[in-house]
XYZ file of C-alpha atoms in Angstrom:
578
model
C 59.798 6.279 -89.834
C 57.643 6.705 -92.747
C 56.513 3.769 -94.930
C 54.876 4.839 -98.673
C 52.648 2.880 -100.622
C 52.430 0.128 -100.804
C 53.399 0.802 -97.458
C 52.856 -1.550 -94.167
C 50.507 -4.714 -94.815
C 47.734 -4.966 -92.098
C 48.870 -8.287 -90.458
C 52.910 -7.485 -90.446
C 51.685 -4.518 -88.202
C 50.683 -6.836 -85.618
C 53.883 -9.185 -85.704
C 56.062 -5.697 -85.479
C 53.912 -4.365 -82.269
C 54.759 -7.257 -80.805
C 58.158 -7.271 -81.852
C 58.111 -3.941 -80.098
C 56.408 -4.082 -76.747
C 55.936 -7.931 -76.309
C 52.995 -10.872 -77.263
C 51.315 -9.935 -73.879
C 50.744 -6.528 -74.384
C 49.320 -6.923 -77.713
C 45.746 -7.581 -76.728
C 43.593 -8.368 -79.760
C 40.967 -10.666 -78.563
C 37.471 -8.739 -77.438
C 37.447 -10.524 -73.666
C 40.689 -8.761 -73.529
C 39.965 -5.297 -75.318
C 37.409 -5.075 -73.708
C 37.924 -3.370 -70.338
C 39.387 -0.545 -72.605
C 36.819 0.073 -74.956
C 34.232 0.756 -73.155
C 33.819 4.054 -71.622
C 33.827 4.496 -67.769
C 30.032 5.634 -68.086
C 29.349 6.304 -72.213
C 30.775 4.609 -74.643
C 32.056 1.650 -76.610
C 33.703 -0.002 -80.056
C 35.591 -2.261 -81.354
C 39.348 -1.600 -81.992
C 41.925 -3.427 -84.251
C 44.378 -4.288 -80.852
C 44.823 -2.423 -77.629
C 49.019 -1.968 -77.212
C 50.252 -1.472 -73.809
C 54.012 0.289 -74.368
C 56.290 0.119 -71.127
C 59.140 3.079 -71.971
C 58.382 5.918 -73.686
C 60.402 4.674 -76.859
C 58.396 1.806 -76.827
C 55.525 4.216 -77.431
C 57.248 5.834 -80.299
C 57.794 2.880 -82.321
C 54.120 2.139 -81.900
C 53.449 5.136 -82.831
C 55.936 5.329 -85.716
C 54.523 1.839 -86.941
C 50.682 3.353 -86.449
C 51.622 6.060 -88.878
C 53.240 4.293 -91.961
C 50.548 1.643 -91.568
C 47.944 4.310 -91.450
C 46.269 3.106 -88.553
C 43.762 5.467 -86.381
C 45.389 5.863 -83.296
C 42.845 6.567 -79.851
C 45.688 6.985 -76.818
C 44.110 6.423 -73.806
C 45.499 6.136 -70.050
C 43.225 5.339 -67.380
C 39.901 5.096 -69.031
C 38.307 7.040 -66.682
C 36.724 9.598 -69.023
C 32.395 10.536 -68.859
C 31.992 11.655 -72.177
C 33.647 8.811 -74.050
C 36.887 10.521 -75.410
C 39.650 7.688 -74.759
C 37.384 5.609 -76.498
C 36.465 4.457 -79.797
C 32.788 4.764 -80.833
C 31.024 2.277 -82.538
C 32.699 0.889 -85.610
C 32.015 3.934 -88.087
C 35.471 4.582 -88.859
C 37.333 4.778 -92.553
C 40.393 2.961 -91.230
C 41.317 0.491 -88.570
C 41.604 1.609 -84.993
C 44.700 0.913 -82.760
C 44.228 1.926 -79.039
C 47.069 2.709 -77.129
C 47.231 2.613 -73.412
C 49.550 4.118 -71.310
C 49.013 3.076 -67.680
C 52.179 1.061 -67.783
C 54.078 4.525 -68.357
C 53.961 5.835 -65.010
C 56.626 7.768 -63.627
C 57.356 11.537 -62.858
C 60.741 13.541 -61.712
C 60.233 16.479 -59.439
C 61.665 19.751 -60.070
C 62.713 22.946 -57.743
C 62.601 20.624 -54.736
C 58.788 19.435 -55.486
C 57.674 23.343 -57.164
C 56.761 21.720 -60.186
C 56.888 17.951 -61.587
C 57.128 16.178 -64.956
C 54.834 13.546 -65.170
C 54.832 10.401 -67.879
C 51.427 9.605 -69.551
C 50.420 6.484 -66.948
C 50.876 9.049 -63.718
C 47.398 9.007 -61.759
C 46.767 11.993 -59.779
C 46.215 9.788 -56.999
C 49.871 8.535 -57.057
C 51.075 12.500 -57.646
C 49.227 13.541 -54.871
C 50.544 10.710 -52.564
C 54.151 11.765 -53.692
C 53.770 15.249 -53.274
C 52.278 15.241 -49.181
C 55.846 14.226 -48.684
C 57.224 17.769 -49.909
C 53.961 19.599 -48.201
C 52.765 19.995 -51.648
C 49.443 19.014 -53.517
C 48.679 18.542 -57.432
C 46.261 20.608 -59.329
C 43.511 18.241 -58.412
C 42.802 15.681 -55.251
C 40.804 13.144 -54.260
C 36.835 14.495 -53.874
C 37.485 16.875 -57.000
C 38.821 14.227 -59.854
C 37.995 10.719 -60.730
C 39.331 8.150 -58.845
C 43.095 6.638 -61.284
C 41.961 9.249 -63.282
C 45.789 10.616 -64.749
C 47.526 13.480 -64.789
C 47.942 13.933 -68.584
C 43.866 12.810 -69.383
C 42.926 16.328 -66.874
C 45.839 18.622 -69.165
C 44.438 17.358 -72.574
C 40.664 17.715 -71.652
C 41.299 20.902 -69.454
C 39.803 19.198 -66.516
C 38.434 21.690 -63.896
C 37.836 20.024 -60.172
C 36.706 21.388 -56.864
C 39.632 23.407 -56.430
C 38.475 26.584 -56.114
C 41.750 28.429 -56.832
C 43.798 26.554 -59.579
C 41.140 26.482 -62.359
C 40.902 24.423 -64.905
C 44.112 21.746 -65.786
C 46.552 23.650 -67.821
C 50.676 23.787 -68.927
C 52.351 25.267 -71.634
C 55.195 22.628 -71.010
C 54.757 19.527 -72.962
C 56.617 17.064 -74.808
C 54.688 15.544 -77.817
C 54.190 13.874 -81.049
C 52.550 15.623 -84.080
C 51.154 13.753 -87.262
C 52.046 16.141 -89.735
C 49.923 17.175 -92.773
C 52.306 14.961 -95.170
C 51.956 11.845 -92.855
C 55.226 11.691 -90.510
C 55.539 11.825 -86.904
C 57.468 14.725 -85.399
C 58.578 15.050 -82.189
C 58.277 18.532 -80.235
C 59.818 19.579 -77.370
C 58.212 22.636 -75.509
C 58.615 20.794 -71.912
C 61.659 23.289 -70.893
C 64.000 20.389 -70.900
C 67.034 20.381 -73.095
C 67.165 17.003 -75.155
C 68.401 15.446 -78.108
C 66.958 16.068 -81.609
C 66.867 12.293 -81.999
C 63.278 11.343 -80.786
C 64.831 7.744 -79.090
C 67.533 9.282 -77.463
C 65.313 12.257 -75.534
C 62.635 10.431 -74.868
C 64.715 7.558 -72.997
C 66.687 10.606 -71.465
C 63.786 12.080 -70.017
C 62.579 8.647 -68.733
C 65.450 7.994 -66.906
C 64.599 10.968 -65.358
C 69.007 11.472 -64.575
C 68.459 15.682 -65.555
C 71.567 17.861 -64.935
C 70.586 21.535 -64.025
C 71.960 22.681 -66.788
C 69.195 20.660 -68.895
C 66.180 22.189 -66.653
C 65.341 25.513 -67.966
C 62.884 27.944 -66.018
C 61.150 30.384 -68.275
C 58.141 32.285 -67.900
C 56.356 29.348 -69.618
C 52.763 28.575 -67.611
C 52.488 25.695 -65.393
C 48.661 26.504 -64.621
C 45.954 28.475 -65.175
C 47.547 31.790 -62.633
C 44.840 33.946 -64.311
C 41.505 32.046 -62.966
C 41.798 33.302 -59.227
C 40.955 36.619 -60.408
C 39.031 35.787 -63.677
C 36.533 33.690 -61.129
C 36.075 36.804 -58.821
C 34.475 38.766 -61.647
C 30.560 37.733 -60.456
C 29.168 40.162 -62.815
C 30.446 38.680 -65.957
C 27.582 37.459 -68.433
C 30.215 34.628 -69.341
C 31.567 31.542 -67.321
C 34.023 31.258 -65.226
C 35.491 27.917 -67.325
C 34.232 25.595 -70.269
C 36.217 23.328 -72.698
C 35.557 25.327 -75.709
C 37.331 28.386 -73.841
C 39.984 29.192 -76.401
C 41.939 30.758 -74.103
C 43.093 27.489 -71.904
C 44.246 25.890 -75.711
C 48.087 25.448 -75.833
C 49.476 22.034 -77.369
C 48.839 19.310 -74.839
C 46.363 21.651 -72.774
C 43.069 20.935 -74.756
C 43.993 18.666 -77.394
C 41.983 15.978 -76.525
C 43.910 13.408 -77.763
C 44.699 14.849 -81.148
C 48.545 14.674 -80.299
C 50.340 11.829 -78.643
C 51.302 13.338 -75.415
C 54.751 11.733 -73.675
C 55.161 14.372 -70.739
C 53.911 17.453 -69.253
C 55.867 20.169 -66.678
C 52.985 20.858 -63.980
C 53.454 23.490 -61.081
C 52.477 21.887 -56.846
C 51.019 23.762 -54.540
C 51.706 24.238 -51.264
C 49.047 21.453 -49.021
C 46.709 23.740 -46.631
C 47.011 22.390 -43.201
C 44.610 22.276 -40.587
C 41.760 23.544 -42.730
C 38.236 23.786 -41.665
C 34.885 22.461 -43.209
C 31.894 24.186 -43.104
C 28.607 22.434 -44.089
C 25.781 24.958 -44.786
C 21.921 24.362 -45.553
C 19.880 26.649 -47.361
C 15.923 26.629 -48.901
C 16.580 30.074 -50.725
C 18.736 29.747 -54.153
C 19.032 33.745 -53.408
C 20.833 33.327 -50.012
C 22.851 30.688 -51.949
C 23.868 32.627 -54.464
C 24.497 35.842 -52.387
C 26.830 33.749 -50.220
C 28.491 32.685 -52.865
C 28.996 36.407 -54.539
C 30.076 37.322 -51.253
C 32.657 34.589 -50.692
C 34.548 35.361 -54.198
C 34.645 39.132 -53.491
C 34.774 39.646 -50.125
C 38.296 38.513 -48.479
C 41.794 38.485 -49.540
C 41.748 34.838 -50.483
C 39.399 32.715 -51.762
C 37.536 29.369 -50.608
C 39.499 26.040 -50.817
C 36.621 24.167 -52.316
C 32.762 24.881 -52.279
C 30.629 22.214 -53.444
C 26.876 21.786 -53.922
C 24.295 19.061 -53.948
C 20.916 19.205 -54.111
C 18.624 17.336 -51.363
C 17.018 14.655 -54.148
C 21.089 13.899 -55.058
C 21.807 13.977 -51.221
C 18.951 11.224 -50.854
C 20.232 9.319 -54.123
C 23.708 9.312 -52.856
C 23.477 7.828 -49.726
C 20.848 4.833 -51.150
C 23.115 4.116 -53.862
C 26.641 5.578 -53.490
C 27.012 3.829 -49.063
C 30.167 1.572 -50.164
C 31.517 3.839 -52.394
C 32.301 6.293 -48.874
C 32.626 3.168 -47.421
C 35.018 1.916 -49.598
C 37.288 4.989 -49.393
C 37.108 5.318 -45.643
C 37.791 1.830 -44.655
C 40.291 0.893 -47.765
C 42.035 4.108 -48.527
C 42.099 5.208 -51.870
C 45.234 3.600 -53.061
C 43.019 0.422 -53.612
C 40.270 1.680 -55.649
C 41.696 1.909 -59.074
C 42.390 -1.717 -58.449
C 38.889 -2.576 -57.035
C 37.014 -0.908 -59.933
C 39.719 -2.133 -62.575
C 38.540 -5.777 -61.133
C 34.790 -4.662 -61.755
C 35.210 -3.635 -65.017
C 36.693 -7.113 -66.005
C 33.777 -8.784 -63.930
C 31.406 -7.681 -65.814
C 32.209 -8.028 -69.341
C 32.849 -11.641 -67.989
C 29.316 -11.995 -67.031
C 27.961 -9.601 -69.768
C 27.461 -12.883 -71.816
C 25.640 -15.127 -69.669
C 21.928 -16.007 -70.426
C 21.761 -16.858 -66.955
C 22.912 -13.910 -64.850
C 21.357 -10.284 -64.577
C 22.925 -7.461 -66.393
C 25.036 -5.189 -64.299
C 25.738 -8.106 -61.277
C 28.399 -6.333 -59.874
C 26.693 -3.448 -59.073
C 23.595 -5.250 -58.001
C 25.803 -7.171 -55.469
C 27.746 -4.155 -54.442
C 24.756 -2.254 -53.687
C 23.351 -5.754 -51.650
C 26.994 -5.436 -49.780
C 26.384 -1.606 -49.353
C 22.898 -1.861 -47.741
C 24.663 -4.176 -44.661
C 27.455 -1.556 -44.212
C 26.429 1.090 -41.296
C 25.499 4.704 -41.871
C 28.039 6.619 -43.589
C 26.832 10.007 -43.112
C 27.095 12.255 -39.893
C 23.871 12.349 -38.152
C 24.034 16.222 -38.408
C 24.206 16.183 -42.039
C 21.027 13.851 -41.807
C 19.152 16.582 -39.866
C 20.155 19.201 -42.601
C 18.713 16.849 -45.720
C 15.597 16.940 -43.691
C 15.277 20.722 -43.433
C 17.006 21.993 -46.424
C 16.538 21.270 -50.172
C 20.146 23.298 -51.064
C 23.316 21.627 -49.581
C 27.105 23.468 -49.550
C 30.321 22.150 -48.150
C 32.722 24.441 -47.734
C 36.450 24.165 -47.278
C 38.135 27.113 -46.451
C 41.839 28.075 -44.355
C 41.652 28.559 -40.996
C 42.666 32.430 -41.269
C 39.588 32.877 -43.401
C 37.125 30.272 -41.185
C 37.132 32.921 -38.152
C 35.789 35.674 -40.326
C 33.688 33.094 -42.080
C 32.204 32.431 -38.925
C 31.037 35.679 -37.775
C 29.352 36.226 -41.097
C 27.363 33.118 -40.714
C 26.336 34.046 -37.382
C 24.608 37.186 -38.937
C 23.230 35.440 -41.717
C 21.281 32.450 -39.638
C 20.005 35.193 -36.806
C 17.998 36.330 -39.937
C 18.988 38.362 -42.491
C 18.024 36.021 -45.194
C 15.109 35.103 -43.243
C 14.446 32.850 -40.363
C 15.868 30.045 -39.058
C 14.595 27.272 -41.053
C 15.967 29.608 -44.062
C 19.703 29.406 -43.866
C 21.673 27.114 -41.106
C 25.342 25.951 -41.238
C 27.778 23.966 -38.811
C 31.060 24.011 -38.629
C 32.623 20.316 -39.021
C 35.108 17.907 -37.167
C 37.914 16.705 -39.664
C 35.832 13.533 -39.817
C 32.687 14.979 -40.424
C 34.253 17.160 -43.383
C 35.786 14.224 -44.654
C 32.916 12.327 -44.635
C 30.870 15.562 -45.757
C 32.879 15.966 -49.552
C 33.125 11.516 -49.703
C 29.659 11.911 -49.990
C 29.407 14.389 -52.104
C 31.970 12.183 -54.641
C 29.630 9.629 -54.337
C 26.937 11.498 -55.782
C 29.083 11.740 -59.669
C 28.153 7.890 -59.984
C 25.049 7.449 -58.198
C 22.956 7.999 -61.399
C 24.393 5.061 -63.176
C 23.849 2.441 -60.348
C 20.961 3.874 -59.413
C 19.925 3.113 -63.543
C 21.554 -0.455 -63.141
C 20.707 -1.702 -60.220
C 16.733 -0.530 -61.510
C 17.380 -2.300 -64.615
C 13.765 -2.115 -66.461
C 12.183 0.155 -63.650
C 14.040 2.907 -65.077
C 15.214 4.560 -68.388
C 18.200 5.711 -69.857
C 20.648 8.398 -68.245
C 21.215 12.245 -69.412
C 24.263 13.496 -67.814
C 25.305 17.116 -68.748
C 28.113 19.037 -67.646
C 27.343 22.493 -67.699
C 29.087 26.411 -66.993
C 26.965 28.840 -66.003
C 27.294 32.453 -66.484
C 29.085 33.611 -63.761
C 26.501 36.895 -62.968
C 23.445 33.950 -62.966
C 21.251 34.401 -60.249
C 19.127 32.109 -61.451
C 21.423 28.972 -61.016
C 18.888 26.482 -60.520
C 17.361 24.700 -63.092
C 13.639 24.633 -63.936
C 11.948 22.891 -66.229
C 8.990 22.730 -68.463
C 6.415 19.967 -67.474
C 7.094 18.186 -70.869
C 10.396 17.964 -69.913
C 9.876 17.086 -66.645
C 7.100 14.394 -67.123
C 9.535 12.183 -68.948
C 12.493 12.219 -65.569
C 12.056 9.541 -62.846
C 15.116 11.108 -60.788
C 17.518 14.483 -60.991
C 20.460 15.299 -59.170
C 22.025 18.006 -59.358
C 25.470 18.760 -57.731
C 28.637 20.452 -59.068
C 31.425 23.097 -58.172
C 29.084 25.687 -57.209
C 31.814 28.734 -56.464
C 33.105 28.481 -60.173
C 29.130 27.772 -61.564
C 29.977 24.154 -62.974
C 26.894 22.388 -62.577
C 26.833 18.454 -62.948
C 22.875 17.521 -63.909
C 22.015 13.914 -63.804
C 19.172 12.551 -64.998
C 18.008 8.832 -65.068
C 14.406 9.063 -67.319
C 11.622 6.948 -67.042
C 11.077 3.421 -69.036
C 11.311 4.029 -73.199
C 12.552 7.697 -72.925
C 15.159 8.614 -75.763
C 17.762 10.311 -73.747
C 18.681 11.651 -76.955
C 15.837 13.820 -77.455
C 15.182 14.942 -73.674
C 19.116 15.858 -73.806
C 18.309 17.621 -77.508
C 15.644 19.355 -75.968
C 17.549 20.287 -72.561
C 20.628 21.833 -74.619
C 17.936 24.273 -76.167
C 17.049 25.767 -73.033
C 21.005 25.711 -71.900
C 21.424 27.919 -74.555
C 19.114 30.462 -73.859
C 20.751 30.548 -70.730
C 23.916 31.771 -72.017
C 25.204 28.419 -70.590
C 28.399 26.833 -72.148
C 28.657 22.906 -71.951
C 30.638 21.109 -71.569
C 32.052 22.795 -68.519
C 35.045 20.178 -67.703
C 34.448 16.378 -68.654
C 34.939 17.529 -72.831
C 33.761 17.412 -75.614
C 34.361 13.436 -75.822
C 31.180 11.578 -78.465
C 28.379 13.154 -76.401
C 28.986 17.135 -77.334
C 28.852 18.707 -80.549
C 31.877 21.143 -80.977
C 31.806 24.389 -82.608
C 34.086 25.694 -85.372
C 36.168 27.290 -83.451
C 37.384 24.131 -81.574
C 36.785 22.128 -84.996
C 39.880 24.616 -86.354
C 42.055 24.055 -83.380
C 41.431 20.276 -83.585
C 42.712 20.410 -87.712
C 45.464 22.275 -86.850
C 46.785 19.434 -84.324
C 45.590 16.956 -86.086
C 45.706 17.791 -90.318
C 45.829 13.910 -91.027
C 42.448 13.160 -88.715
C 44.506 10.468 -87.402
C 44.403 10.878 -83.308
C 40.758 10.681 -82.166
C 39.021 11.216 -84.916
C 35.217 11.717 -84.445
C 35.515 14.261 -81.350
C 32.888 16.663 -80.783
C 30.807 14.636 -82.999
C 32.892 15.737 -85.971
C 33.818 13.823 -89.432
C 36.013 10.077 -88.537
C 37.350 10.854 -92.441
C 41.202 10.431 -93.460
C 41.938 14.409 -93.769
C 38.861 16.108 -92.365
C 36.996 14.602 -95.377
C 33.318 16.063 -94.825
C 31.177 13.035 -94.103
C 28.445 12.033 -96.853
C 24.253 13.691 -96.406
């Protein structure tokens, strides 16, 4: 469809959207926009409506209407974004904003008896991986290295990375997508490897039905993940890292577009599930040892690690004050209910946001009240560690590999890095692991209800997401005394095998988290750091012009997410006014 001038009037839009997907799911008062446009931790705005298509026509006719009304279009799925991507931003825009949501498109089809999967924009990863364990398969992420809901489609677009040692960051050459062209119409194109009508309507409600003959499935030697990074993250003496989302070489259609085409499928590859692996928890006060384990773990055995993630002592000690019912939560309810759970928190409190009566943030002032009653979460072992040791690993590795791991350990805590209270490790029951990486989950949202439940006690947050050089050996972060005058807490965690380094930092009363981050990006730099390593570019990062290119050539019309990377929110790239 395309509509010319004078084209589609601003309030027949709205009567054909809801011609199209139903009243209900045209949401255009701000109670009910408003659990979308806010960001899960950054970010808000106001939008025009929210739509909520249910088939993946119905998201082409919104999308068809969008265009010849020349409407911004933000598509979003589950919202659960850090760096405020699937959401607008403030209300700086040249044109009105529709949001699109697509968490009532779920649905995938397995292919090759589970080997790969096509998955429809609502698919969470938590609902892949739950479907998978059936076939003895896993996704490219799991629970412990993604975002609770978070969906399959959000990791592809922002090349999401994870604890997953081994797979690297999200990434297919098999998509299915709409294109704004540079003359204003909406193409469809089909590089998913599935052969289907030239009519946009019929394929799309082919591939929904999901009813695929064999002779429709093609196998080529198209990608469906990143089969380079196993041995591009064994190169430790690189002076580059390992994985960062302005890493031109992860960029193909959906992969990296970050929302600047209207994704209706991706083709994924599974992996086979590791049974029966084993969990080693390891405590360290040398950043040497540390990183020598680490340089020995990517180069020295046939495979690699399952997972290996860090966390500092201070974000040990900030986790288990203020992240107790998140574990809890997990380990008592299972994590099919959680979406739900924090889906219901999110409405809570923009219902209490505007009471003159109530605190700000209740929710997670009661939660934490709720979480303080709740027992212990953390094995008592791991409580003798945070006493000892300031540098915390877990380790998930294959059984094959945990008997050799073992007898290296052995050598290193009978003192070759030192003595005892230098370098310790145990190896962990399944519930002790379990508990172990829950913990270390936790830790991505302490910082923000540790900064709410404070309230005027403490400041604003900085959270960066950061790649280190893969030959740094000096990982951990110092800073200057300017810098660090102006921090009430720090925690540090991330995937330490790949050098993806989460830093949180909540800063004391009246800090501009602006400036300390302005400042803190200067000395990333001279690092040779990249940021940001995973969560994108979203409204927090400024891209470069590199990524500024690639995000033209998806997008010549500046109609899909416009404002990315801190870039121009003009029709056409138009360069924004001094």
């Amino acid at each position: 469809m395309r509509l010319t001038e004078p084209t589609l009037h601003a309030d027949r839009l709205l009567v054909l959207l809801r011609q199209v997907v139903g009243t209900p799911h045209v949401l255009v008062a701000p109670h009910a926009t408003a659990p979308y446009t806010k960001g899960y931790r950054f970010g808000s705005g106001k939008v025009r409506a929210v739509i909520r298509p249910r088939t993946l026509v119905e998201f082409w006719r919104v999308a068809e209407l969008c265009v010849a009304a020349d409407q911004i279009m933000i598509v979003q799925a589950a919202n659960t974004g850090l760096t405020g991507g699937s959401t607008p931003d403030g209300e700086n825009y040249d044109r009105p904003v529709i949001l699109i949501n697509t968490r009532r498109l779920r649905g995938m089809h397995l292919l090759g008896g589970g080997r790969q999967v096509i998955c429809l924009p609502g698919t969470t990863l938590h609902k892949l991986e739950t479907v998978l364990a059936r076939h003895g398969r896993e996704p490219h992420s799991v629970i412990g290295s993604s975002c609770i809901g978070a969906s399959v489609l959000g990791g592809i677009s922002n090349n999401s990375g994870g604890a997953l040692v081994q797979r690297g960051p999200a990434y297919t050459e098999m998509a299915l997508f709409g294109r704004v062209t540079a003359d204003g119409r909406l193409e469809l194109v089909n590089r998913l490897g599935i052969r289907l009508d030239a009519d946009p309507v019929k394929a799309l409600a082919r591939l929904e039905s999901g009813a695929l003959s064999r002779e429709e499935i093609e196998w080529t030697d198209a990608r469906g993940h990143d089969d380079g990074y196993v041995t591009h993250v064994r190169d430790v003496e690189a002076d580059t890292p390992a994985r960062y989302n302005q890493d031109s070489a992860r960029w193909f259609d959906a992969s990296g577009c970050a929302g600047k085409l209207i994704v209706f499928a991706v083709r994924v590859d599974t992996f086979p599930a590791e049974k029966n692996s084993q969990v080693f928890y390891i405590g360290t006060n040398s950043t040497n040892a540390l990183e020598s384990l680490r340089c020995h773990l990517l180069t020295a055995y046939d495979e690699l690690p399952i997972a290996g993630e860090y966390m500092h002592r201070d974000a040990f000690r900030i986790a288990e004050i203020y992240g107790r019912d998140t574990v809890a939560l997990i380990r008592y309810a299972g994590t099919r209910s959680i979406p739900r759970l924090f889906a219901a928190k999110a409405w809570l409190d923009d219902l209490f946001s505007g009471s003159r009566f109530l605190p700000p943030h209740l929710t997670d002032r009661v939660m934490q009240k709720l979480g303080r009653l709740l027992p212990d979460q953390i094995p008592a072992k791991m409580h003798a560690f945070e006493k000892r040791f300031e540098h915390h690993l877990m380790l998930r590795v294959s059984r094959s590999l945990a008997e050799k791991l073992q007898a290296y350990f052995a050598t290193l805590s009978a003192g070759q890095v030192g003595d005892k209270d230098a370098f310790d490790w145990f190896a962990c029951t399944d519930d002790e692991g379990k508990r172990a990486f829950l913990h270390r989950f936790a830790a991505a949202g302490a910082a923000l209800r540790c900064r709410n439940v404070l309230g005027k006690e403490a400041g604003e947050i900085v959270a960066l997401d950061i790649a280190l050089r893969r030959n740094d050996e000096a990982w951990f972060e110092t800073l200057p005394d300017a810098i660090e005058q102006r921090i009430e807490h720090k925690l540090y965690y991330g995937h330490f095998l790949c050098h993806v380094m989460h830093q949180d930092y909540v800063l004391k009363p009246g800090e501009s988290a602006e400036d300390v981050e302005h400042e803190m990006l200067k000395l990333l730099d001279a690092r040779g750091a990249r940021y940001p390593a995973e969560h994108n570019l979203g409204h927090l990062y400024e891209a470069g012009a590199e990524i500024l290119s690639h995000y033209r050539d998806l997008d010549p019309c500046n109609c899909l997410n416009p404002g990315i990377g801190k870039s121009t929110r003009k029709r056409n790239w138009k360069a924004e006014e001094v």
